[in-house]
mmCIF file of C-alpha atoms in Angstrom:
data_model
loop_
_atom_site.group_PDB
_atom_site.id
_atom_site.type_symbol
_atom_site.label_atom_id
_atom_site.label_comp_id
_atom_site.label_asym_id
_atom_site.label_seq_id
_atom_site.Cartn_x
_atom_site.Cartn_y
_atom_site.Cartn_z
ATOM 1 C CA MET S 676 79.701 -63.896 -69.532
ATOM 2 C CA THR S 677 79.537 -61.256 -66.855
ATOM 3 C CA ASP S 678 80.386 -60.370 -63.512
ATOM 4 C CA SER S 679 79.397 -57.735 -61.601
ATOM 5 C CA ALA S 680 80.222 -56.142 -57.946
ATOM 6 C CA LEU S 681 82.084 -53.359 -56.493
ATOM 7 C CA LEU S 682 85.459 -51.832 -58.234
ATOM 8 C CA ALA S 683 88.758 -53.023 -56.806
ATOM 9 C CA ALA S 684 92.202 -52.621 -57.209
ATOM 10 C CA SER S 685 92.579 -55.715 -58.741
ATOM 11 C CA ASP S 686 90.354 -55.061 -61.643
ATOM 12 C CA ILE S 687 92.402 -51.820 -62.967
ATOM 13 C CA PRO S 688 95.003 -53.968 -64.339
ATOM 14 C CA LEU S 689 92.166 -55.825 -66.122
ATOM 15 C CA LEU S 690 90.392 -52.985 -67.538
ATOM 16 C CA GLN S 691 93.750 -51.176 -68.359
ATOM 17 C CA GLY S 692 94.261 -54.273 -70.508
ATOM 18 C CA LEU S 693 91.237 -53.708 -72.836
ATOM 19 C CA ALA S 694 92.470 -50.002 -72.875
ATOM 20 C CA GLN S 695 95.773 -51.195 -74.220
ATOM 21 C CA ARG S 696 94.573 -53.442 -77.258
ATOM 22 C CA VAL S 697 91.948 -50.671 -78.007
ATOM 23 C CA THR S 698 94.689 -48.145 -78.059
ATOM 24 C CA ALA S 699 96.989 -50.413 -80.736
ATOM 25 C CA LEU S 700 93.760 -50.617 -82.722
ATOM 26 C CA ARG S 701 91.404 -47.724 -82.325
ATOM 27 C CA PRO S 702 92.758 -44.745 -79.689
ATOM 28 C CA ASP S 703 89.907 -42.654 -81.013
ATOM 29 C CA LEU S 704 87.459 -45.240 -79.386
ATOM 30 C CA ILE S 705 89.245 -44.751 -75.795
ATOM 31 C CA SER S 706 86.380 -43.181 -74.070
ATOM 32 C CA ALA S 707 86.905 -40.696 -71.416
ATOM 33 C CA GLY S 708 88.600 -42.068 -68.243
ATOM 34 C CA ALA S 709 89.001 -45.348 -69.912
ATOM 35 C CA SER S 710 92.786 -44.743 -70.823
ATOM 36 C CA TYR S 711 95.625 -46.985 -69.509
ATOM 37 C CA GLY S 712 96.421 -44.034 -67.305
ATOM 38 C CA GLU S 713 93.550 -42.488 -66.478
ATOM 39 C CA LEU S 714 92.453 -45.511 -64.838
ATOM 40 C CA ALA S 715 94.870 -45.923 -62.542
ATOM 41 C CA TRP S 716 95.193 -41.966 -61.952
ATOM 42 C CA ILE S 717 91.079 -42.203 -60.860
ATOM 43 C CA HIS S 718 91.107 -45.702 -58.970
ATOM 44 C CA GLY S 719 94.209 -44.393 -56.786
ATOM 45 C CA LYS S 720 93.318 -41.337 -55.695
ATOM 46 C CA GLY S 721 89.668 -42.072 -54.788
ATOM 47 C CA HIS S 722 89.223 -45.340 -54.153
ATOM 48 C CA ALA S 723 90.179 -45.023 -50.250
ATOM 49 C CA ALA S 724 87.303 -42.091 -50.089
ATOM 50 C CA GLN S 725 84.702 -42.857 -52.555
ATOM 51 C CA GLY S 726 85.065 -46.717 -53.425
ATOM 52 C CA SER S 727 82.240 -47.955 -51.550
ATOM 53 C CA THR S 728 80.122 -45.884 -54.498
ATOM 54 C CA TRP S 729 81.625 -47.698 -57.155
ATOM 55 C CA ARG S 730 79.992 -50.201 -58.909
ATOM 56 C CA ARG S 731 81.582 -51.962 -61.942
ATOM 57 C CA GLN S 732 80.663 -54.948 -64.479
ATOM 58 C CA LEU S 733 82.857 -56.672 -66.391
ATOM 59 C CA TRP S 734 81.891 -58.504 -69.867
ATOM 60 C CA PHE S 735 84.539 -61.788 -71.496
ATOM 61 C CA THR S 736 84.448 -63.716 -74.530
ATOM 62 C CA GLY S 737 85.595 -66.534 -73.517
ATOM 63 C CA ASP S 738 88.794 -65.686 -71.224
ATOM 64 C CA GLU S 739 89.262 -61.886 -72.574
ATOM 65 C CA LEU S 740 87.578 -59.275 -71.085
ATOM 66 C CA THR S 741 85.866 -57.553 -74.180
ATOM 67 C CA ALA S 742 83.896 -54.678 -72.445
ATOM 68 C CA TRP S 743 83.220 -52.734 -68.943
ATOM 69 C CA ALA S 744 81.426 -50.588 -67.189
ATOM 70 C CA TRP S 745 82.559 -48.437 -64.222
ATOM 71 C CA ALA S 746 79.324 -46.601 -62.316
ATOM 72 C CA PHE S 747 79.854 -43.557 -60.078
ATOM 73 C CA LEU S 748 77.246 -43.345 -57.950
ATOM 74 C CA PRO S 749 75.808 -40.521 -55.329
ATOM 75 C CA ARG S 750 78.204 -39.167 -53.096
ATOM 76 C CA ARG S 751 79.695 -36.580 -50.646
ATOM 77 C CA VAL S 752 82.943 -35.195 -51.743
ATOM 78 C CA GLY S 753 84.746 -32.954 -49.130
ATOM 79 C CA ARG S 754 87.837 -30.660 -50.375
ATOM 80 C CA ASP S 755 91.068 -29.370 -48.500
ATOM 81 C CA ASP S 756 89.177 -26.019 -47.995
ATOM 82 C CA GLY S 757 86.231 -27.530 -46.082
ATOM 83 C CA SER S 758 83.676 -27.064 -48.338
ATOM 84 C CA VAL S 759 81.378 -30.281 -49.266
ATOM 85 C CA SER S 760 79.476 -31.133 -52.398
ATOM 86 C CA ASP S 761 76.653 -33.833 -52.727
ATOM 87 C CA ILE S 762 76.807 -35.965 -56.056
ATOM 88 C CA THR S 763 73.579 -36.598 -56.422
ATOM 89 C CA GLY S 764 73.378 -38.508 -59.868
ATOM 90 C CA ALA S 765 75.395 -41.139 -61.523
ATOM 91 C CA SER S 766 77.965 -40.813 -64.121
ATOM 92 C CA LEU S 767 79.808 -44.098 -65.770
ATOM 93 C CA SER S 768 83.297 -44.742 -67.263
ATOM 94 C CA HIS S 769 83.376 -47.634 -70.070
ATOM 95 C CA GLN S 770 85.011 -49.095 -72.948
ATOM 96 C CA VAL S 771 83.670 -52.067 -75.105
ATOM 97 C CA HIS S 772 86.509 -53.216 -77.802
ATOM 98 C CA PRO S 773 85.607 -52.493 -81.267
ATOM 99 C CA ASP S 774 85.599 -56.230 -82.491
ATOM 100 C CA HIS S 775 82.185 -56.464 -79.862
ATOM 101 C CA ALA S 776 80.739 -53.532 -80.491
ATOM 102 C CA GLY S 777 77.250 -54.963 -79.812
ATOM 103 C CA LEU S 778 78.058 -55.102 -76.060
ATOM 104 C CA VAL S 779 77.171 -51.274 -76.037
ATOM 105 C CA ASP S 780 73.624 -52.068 -75.167
ATOM 106 C CA GLU S 781 74.410 -54.569 -72.380
ATOM 107 C CA VAL S 782 76.687 -51.448 -71.034
ATOM 108 C CA ILE S 783 73.664 -49.184 -71.376
ATOM 109 C CA ASP S 784 71.409 -51.746 -69.980
ATOM 110 C CA TRP S 785 73.275 -52.607 -66.936
ATOM 111 C CA TYR S 786 73.775 -48.633 -66.222
ATOM 112 C CA ASP S 787 70.345 -48.366 -66.865
ATOM 113 C CA THR S 788 69.760 -50.615 -63.928
ATOM 114 C CA VAL S 789 72.247 -49.848 -61.124
ATOM 115 C CA ALA S 790 71.415 -45.746 -61.991
ATOM 116 C CA ALA S 791 67.938 -46.164 -61.319
ATOM 117 C CA GLY S 792 66.078 -43.386 -60.919
ATOM 118 C CA LEU S 793 69.206 -40.987 -60.981
ATOM 119 C CA GLU S 794 70.267 -38.393 -63.535
ATOM 120 C CA ARG S 795 72.697 -40.397 -65.365
ATOM 121 C CA SER S 796 75.679 -39.232 -67.389
ATOM 122 C CA ALA S 797 77.834 -40.814 -70.076
ATOM 123 C CA LEU S 798 80.948 -39.993 -72.371
ATOM 124 C CA PRO S 799 81.259 -41.996 -75.360
ATOM 125 C CA THR S 800 83.528 -40.513 -78.096
ATOM 126 C CA THR S 801 82.384 -38.922 -81.037
ATOM 127 C CA ALA S 802 84.155 -41.099 -83.866
ATOM 128 C CA ASP S 803 82.163 -44.097 -82.507
ATOM 129 C CA GLU S 804 79.250 -43.511 -84.376
ATOM 130 C CA TYR S 805 77.551 -47.028 -83.843
ATOM 131 C CA ALA S 806 77.492 -46.750 -80.186
ATOM 132 C CA LEU S 807 75.904 -43.389 -80.336
ATOM 133 C CA THR S 808 73.178 -44.665 -82.325
ATOM 134 C CA ARG S 809 72.495 -46.777 -79.631
ATOM 135 C CA TRP S 810 73.284 -44.200 -76.453
ATOM 136 C CA ALA S 811 70.245 -42.669 -78.372
ATOM 137 C CA ALA S 812 67.800 -45.350 -78.889
ATOM 138 C CA HIS S 813 68.583 -45.963 -74.953
ATOM 139 C CA GLY S 814 67.107 -42.316 -74.473
ATOM 140 C CA TYR S 815 70.375 -40.552 -73.655
ATOM 141 C CA LYS S 816 70.160 -37.142 -75.486
ATOM 142 C CA PRO S 817 73.575 -34.315 -75.717
ATOM 143 C CA ASP S 818 73.945 -33.066 -72.512
ATOM 144 C CA THR S 819 73.840 -29.229 -73.880
ATOM 145 C CA ARG S 820 75.691 -27.626 -70.257
ATOM 146 C CA ALA S 821 78.319 -29.614 -71.067
ATOM 147 C CA LEU S 822 78.748 -28.997 -75.140
ATOM 148 C CA ALA S 823 78.176 -25.358 -74.076
ATOM 149 C CA ASP S 824 80.617 -22.639 -74.948
ATOM 150 C CA ASP S 825 82.014 -22.688 -70.665
ATOM 151 C CA GLY S 826 81.328 -26.463 -70.755
ATOM 152 C CA ASP S 827 83.569 -28.815 -69.364
ATOM 153 C CA TRP S 828 83.771 -31.656 -72.499
ATOM 154 C CA THR S 829 87.234 -32.922 -72.843
ATOM 155 C CA GLN S 830 89.527 -34.016 -75.778
ATOM 156 C CA LEU S 831 92.502 -36.500 -75.958
ATOM 157 C CA ASN S 832 95.276 -34.984 -77.665
ATOM 158 C CA GLN S 833 98.515 -36.692 -79.531
ATOM 159 C CA ARG S 834 102.203 -36.165 -80.584
ATOM 160 C CA ASP S 835 104.892 -38.142 -81.586
ATOM 161 C CA LEU S 836 108.231 -37.942 -79.794
ATOM 162 C CA THR S 837 110.762 -38.141 -82.289
ATOM 163 C CA ASP S 838 111.697 -34.695 -82.090
ATOM 164 C CA VAL S 839 111.484 -33.025 -79.058
ATOM 165 C CA GLU S 840 113.373 -29.985 -78.158
ATOM 166 C CA PRO S 841 115.424 -29.446 -74.574
ATOM 167 C CA PRO S 842 113.237 -27.785 -71.945
ATOM 168 C CA VAL S 843 114.146 -24.303 -70.444
ATOM 169 C CA LEU S 844 113.610 -23.245 -67.247
ATOM 170 C CA PRO S 845 113.787 -19.901 -65.753
ATOM 171 C CA PRO S 846 117.000 -19.303 -63.597
ATOM 172 C CA GLY S 847 116.693 -20.999 -59.636
ATOM 173 C CA PHE S 848 114.113 -23.364 -60.639
ATOM 174 C CA ARG S 849 115.296 -26.864 -61.545
ATOM 175 C CA PHE S 850 113.161 -30.264 -62.560
ATOM 176 C CA ARG S 851 112.708 -32.979 -59.253
ATOM 177 C CA THR S 852 110.957 -36.539 -59.299
ATOM 178 C CA ALA S 853 108.598 -37.364 -56.472
ATOM 179 C CA GLU S 854 110.880 -40.003 -55.503
ATOM 180 C CA GLU S 855 113.134 -36.986 -54.821
ATOM 181 C CA ALA S 856 110.766 -34.581 -53.214
ATOM 182 C CA GLY S 857 109.122 -36.997 -51.162
ATOM 183 C CA PRO S 858 105.348 -37.883 -50.858
ATOM 184 C CA GLN S 859 104.679 -34.456 -48.586
ATOM 185 C CA ALA S 860 105.997 -31.921 -51.740
ATOM 186 C CA ALA S 861 104.284 -34.329 -54.289
ATOM 187 C CA VAL S 862 100.342 -33.549 -52.454
ATOM 188 C CA ARG S 863 101.161 -30.104 -51.581
ATOM 189 C CA ALA S 864 102.055 -29.217 -55.409
ATOM 190 C CA HIS S 865 99.204 -31.326 -56.741
ATOM 191 C CA LEU S 866 97.229 -29.107 -53.885
ATOM 192 C CA ASP S 867 98.503 -25.710 -54.831
ATOM 193 C CA ALA S 868 97.421 -26.161 -57.955
ATOM 194 C CA TRP S 869 94.054 -27.404 -58.073
ATOM 195 C CA SER S 870 92.495 -26.132 -54.694
ATOM 196 C CA PRO S 871 89.723 -26.753 -53.815
ATOM 197 C CA SER S 872 90.368 -30.380 -54.075
ATOM 198 C CA PRO S 873 89.576 -33.344 -52.448
ATOM 199 C CA TYR S 874 93.057 -34.945 -52.981
ATOM 200 C CA THR S 875 95.110 -35.767 -49.856
ATOM 201 C CA ALA S 876 98.127 -37.506 -48.630
ATOM 202 C CA GLN S 877 95.931 -40.515 -48.361
ATOM 203 C CA SER S 878 94.774 -40.290 -52.177
ATOM 204 C CA TYR S 879 98.472 -40.276 -53.175
ATOM 205 C CA GLU S 880 99.137 -43.646 -51.556
ATOM 206 C CA GLY S 881 97.175 -45.080 -53.161
ATOM 207 C CA VAL S 882 98.152 -43.568 -56.770
ATOM 208 C CA ARG S 883 101.391 -44.336 -55.469
ATOM 209 C CA ARG S 884 100.138 -48.484 -54.834
ATOM 210 C CA THR S 885 99.128 -48.775 -58.435
ATOM 211 C CA ALA S 886 101.570 -51.162 -60.727
ATOM 212 C CA ALA S 887 101.437 -48.407 -63.471
ATOM 213 C CA TYR S 888 103.234 -45.697 -60.764
ATOM 214 C CA ARG S 889 106.634 -44.523 -61.287
ATOM 215 C CA ALA S 890 107.907 -41.934 -59.485
ATOM 216 C CA ASP S 891 110.786 -41.234 -61.509
ATOM 217 C CA LEU S 892 108.054 -40.531 -63.938
ATOM 218 C CA HIS S 893 106.707 -38.001 -61.299
ATOM 219 C CA VAL S 894 108.226 -34.663 -62.379
ATOM 220 C CA LEU S 895 107.906 -31.387 -60.219
ATOM 221 C CA VAL S 896 109.446 -28.222 -60.962
ATOM 222 C CA GLU S 897 111.254 -26.338 -57.681
ATOM 223 C CA ALA S 898 111.542 -22.501 -57.226
ATOM 224 C CA PRO S 899 114.380 -21.047 -56.151
ATOM 225 C CA ASP S 900 112.454 -20.643 -52.349
ATOM 226 C CA GLY S 901 111.664 -24.354 -52.507
ATOM 227 C CA THR S 902 107.966 -24.169 -53.210
ATOM 228 C CA MET S 903 107.241 -27.008 -55.862
ATOM 229 C CA ALA S 904 105.899 -24.618 -58.121
ATOM 230 C CA ALA S 905 104.612 -27.607 -60.991
ATOM 231 C CA SER S 906 103.891 -31.270 -61.152
ATOM 232 C CA THR S 907 102.422 -34.051 -63.580
ATOM 233 C CA ILE S 908 102.663 -37.509 -63.513
ATOM 234 C CA MET S 909 103.223 -39.612 -66.646
ATOM 235 C CA TRP S 910 101.768 -43.268 -66.864
ATOM 236 C CA LEU S 911 103.631 -45.551 -69.139
ATOM 237 C CA ASP S 912 101.846 -47.781 -71.493
ATOM 238 C CA HIS S 913 105.000 -50.290 -72.381
ATOM 239 C CA MET S 914 102.771 -52.424 -75.053
ATOM 240 C CA ASN S 915 102.063 -48.985 -77.313
ATOM 241 C CA ARG S 916 105.437 -47.478 -76.208
ATOM 242 C CA THR S 917 102.890 -44.338 -75.133
ATOM 243 C CA VAL S 918 103.155 -41.741 -72.017
ATOM 244 C CA GLU S 919 100.226 -40.179 -70.860
ATOM 245 C CA PHE S 920 100.633 -36.726 -69.075
ATOM 246 C CA GLU S 921 97.765 -36.525 -66.390
ATOM 247 C CA PRO S 922 97.058 -34.227 -63.981
ATOM 248 C CA VAL S 923 99.234 -31.630 -65.357
ATOM 249 C CA GLY S 924 99.343 -28.607 -62.848
ATOM 250 C CA THR S 925 100.850 -25.159 -61.882
ATOM 251 C CA HIS S 926 100.781 -23.337 -58.275
ATOM 252 C CA PRO S 927 98.913 -20.028 -59.578
ATOM 253 C CA ALA S 928 101.612 -17.610 -58.265
ATOM 254 C CA TYR S 929 104.425 -19.319 -61.269
ATOM 255 C CA ARG S 930 101.823 -19.196 -63.551
ATOM 256 C CA ARG S 931 102.750 -17.251 -67.298
ATOM 257 C CA LEU S 932 106.566 -18.793 -66.214
ATOM 258 C CA GLY S 933 106.893 -20.931 -69.261
ATOM 259 C CA LEU S 934 106.947 -24.063 -66.146
ATOM 260 C CA ALA S 935 104.572 -26.540 -67.700
ATOM 261 C CA HIS S 936 105.758 -26.159 -71.053
ATOM 262 C CA ALA S 937 108.903 -26.840 -69.930
ATOM 263 C CA MET S 938 108.080 -29.469 -67.028
ATOM 264 C CA MET S 939 106.322 -31.484 -70.002
ATOM 265 C CA LEU S 940 109.451 -31.006 -72.683
ATOM 266 C CA HIS S 941 111.764 -32.581 -69.888
ATOM 267 C CA GLY S 942 109.300 -35.174 -69.255
ATOM 268 C CA MET S 943 109.054 -36.294 -72.963
ATOM 269 C CA HIS S 944 112.408 -36.796 -72.734
ATOM 270 C CA LEU S 945 112.329 -38.887 -69.741
ATOM 271 C CA ALA S 946 109.704 -41.018 -71.220
ATOM 272 C CA ARG S 947 111.655 -41.425 -74.373
ATOM 273 C CA ALA S 948 114.457 -42.856 -72.605
ATOM 274 C CA ALA S 949 111.709 -45.142 -70.633
ATOM 275 C CA GLY S 950 110.923 -46.688 -74.355
ATOM 276 C CA ALA S 951 107.730 -44.378 -75.501
ATOM 277 C CA THR S 952 107.623 -43.181 -78.951
ATOM 278 C CA HIS S 953 104.126 -41.136 -78.466
ATOM 279 C CA ALA S 954 102.669 -39.003 -75.898
ATOM 280 C CA THR S 955 98.720 -38.403 -75.077
ATOM 281 C CA VAL S 956 97.372 -35.543 -72.787
ATOM 282 C CA VAL S 957 93.761 -34.357 -72.337
ATOM 283 C CA CYS S 958 92.043 -30.643 -72.044
ATOM 284 C CA LEU S 959 88.686 -29.222 -71.295
ATOM 285 C CA GLY S 960 88.093 -28.376 -75.192
ATOM 286 C CA ALA S 961 84.961 -25.719 -75.463
ATOM 287 C CA PRO S 962 86.212 -22.459 -76.063
ATOM 288 C CA GLY S 963 85.599 -21.089 -72.787
ATOM 289 C CA HIS S 964 88.925 -22.918 -71.772
ATOM 290 C CA PRO S 965 91.877 -22.317 -74.035
ATOM 291 C CA ARG S 966 94.619 -21.886 -71.448
ATOM 292 C CA ALA S 967 95.579 -25.430 -71.411
ATOM 293 C CA ARG S 968 94.331 -26.748 -74.772
ATOM 294 C CA GLY S 969 97.227 -23.512 -76.222
ATOM 295 C CA LEU S 970 99.888 -24.884 -74.184
ATOM 296 C CA TYR S 971 99.765 -28.482 -75.356
ATOM 297 C CA TYR S 972 99.103 -27.037 -78.664
ATOM 298 C CA GLY S 973 102.255 -24.900 -78.329
ATOM 299 C CA LEU S 974 103.930 -28.305 -77.569
ATOM 300 C CA GLY S 975 103.066 -30.100 -80.547
ATOM 301 C CA PHE S 976 99.960 -31.802 -79.975
ATOM 302 C CA ARG S 977 96.690 -32.186 -81.769
ATOM 303 C CA GLU S 978 93.050 -33.357 -81.124
ATOM 304 C CA LEU S 979 92.811 -37.002 -81.937
ATOM 305 C CA SER S 980 88.976 -37.344 -80.461
ATOM 306 C CA ARG S 981 86.559 -35.969 -78.067
ATOM 307 C CA ASP S 982 83.673 -36.167 -75.618
ATOM 308 C CA ALA S 983 80.058 -36.577 -76.628
ATOM 309 C CA PRO S 984 78.723 -35.881 -73.876
ATOM 310 C CA LEU S 985 75.396 -37.633 -72.777
ATOM 311 C CA ILE S 986 72.375 -37.164 -70.276
ATOM 312 C CA LYS S 987 69.373 -38.766 -69.092
ATOM 313 C CA SER S 988 66.825 -37.934 -66.700
ATOM 314 C CA ALA S 989 66.105 -39.545 -63.596
ATOM 315 C CA GLY S 990 63.647 -42.541 -64.012
#
């Protein structure tokens, strides 16, 4: 049984449920954008502005979701610096339960139909060997731009939380939560770290409304002058006792002070107190983007899986 429509907020917990079941079996098969935390983050921050361009299809075996596809169709993206970009191609997030691997052909057929006439990209993982053969059979090829030394493919990193060192901040800095600091500070911290960005107060309100969001697991570092110098959101998956950091960012004026390192250690202690035994974080994996990877490796994270970016020409 299948079900196709615009993606709705009520779909996210359903998609997260499949993410949890796949994580329990084969975490290396979690596709980019398909993890428990990423699903909440991407939908929460973007649905108000971009939701009218999101299409999804769900595949059920009996009453159980066994695959889904989320197509991001052409759209206009405005940012806080006044710049605007027109996205003319399509991209896909998707997940297929490993016990129903054959559904990948239906996912691809649906995507080729809903994005017909557009350049199409997709991000299975390198561990999904069967899926990669099927994407190739449908005419998808490795995306050489994304795979270049300065490309934008990502890797998923993991570590356990059995032995987490205590965090140390520079004098005068302190940890806060979004619960304490308030929405305005949380939004400002994100924009300062990521500008130019499409993130807005409305985006944050969407994030806050997701069932997976916890303000006490949204951590900030406050500088002596009151600036929120760094921030991260942690997404706790109780079923797998894992926490996902997404996003992690530092104000440019406060980088190279060890703030993100200390903030994530503090976050891991909070996550462990909340029941987590395992943590993940995504970063750019290409050699030309070493900074975040170096931060996470310095915190004990190691690569679990990576994207296999694919592309298909318009037609």
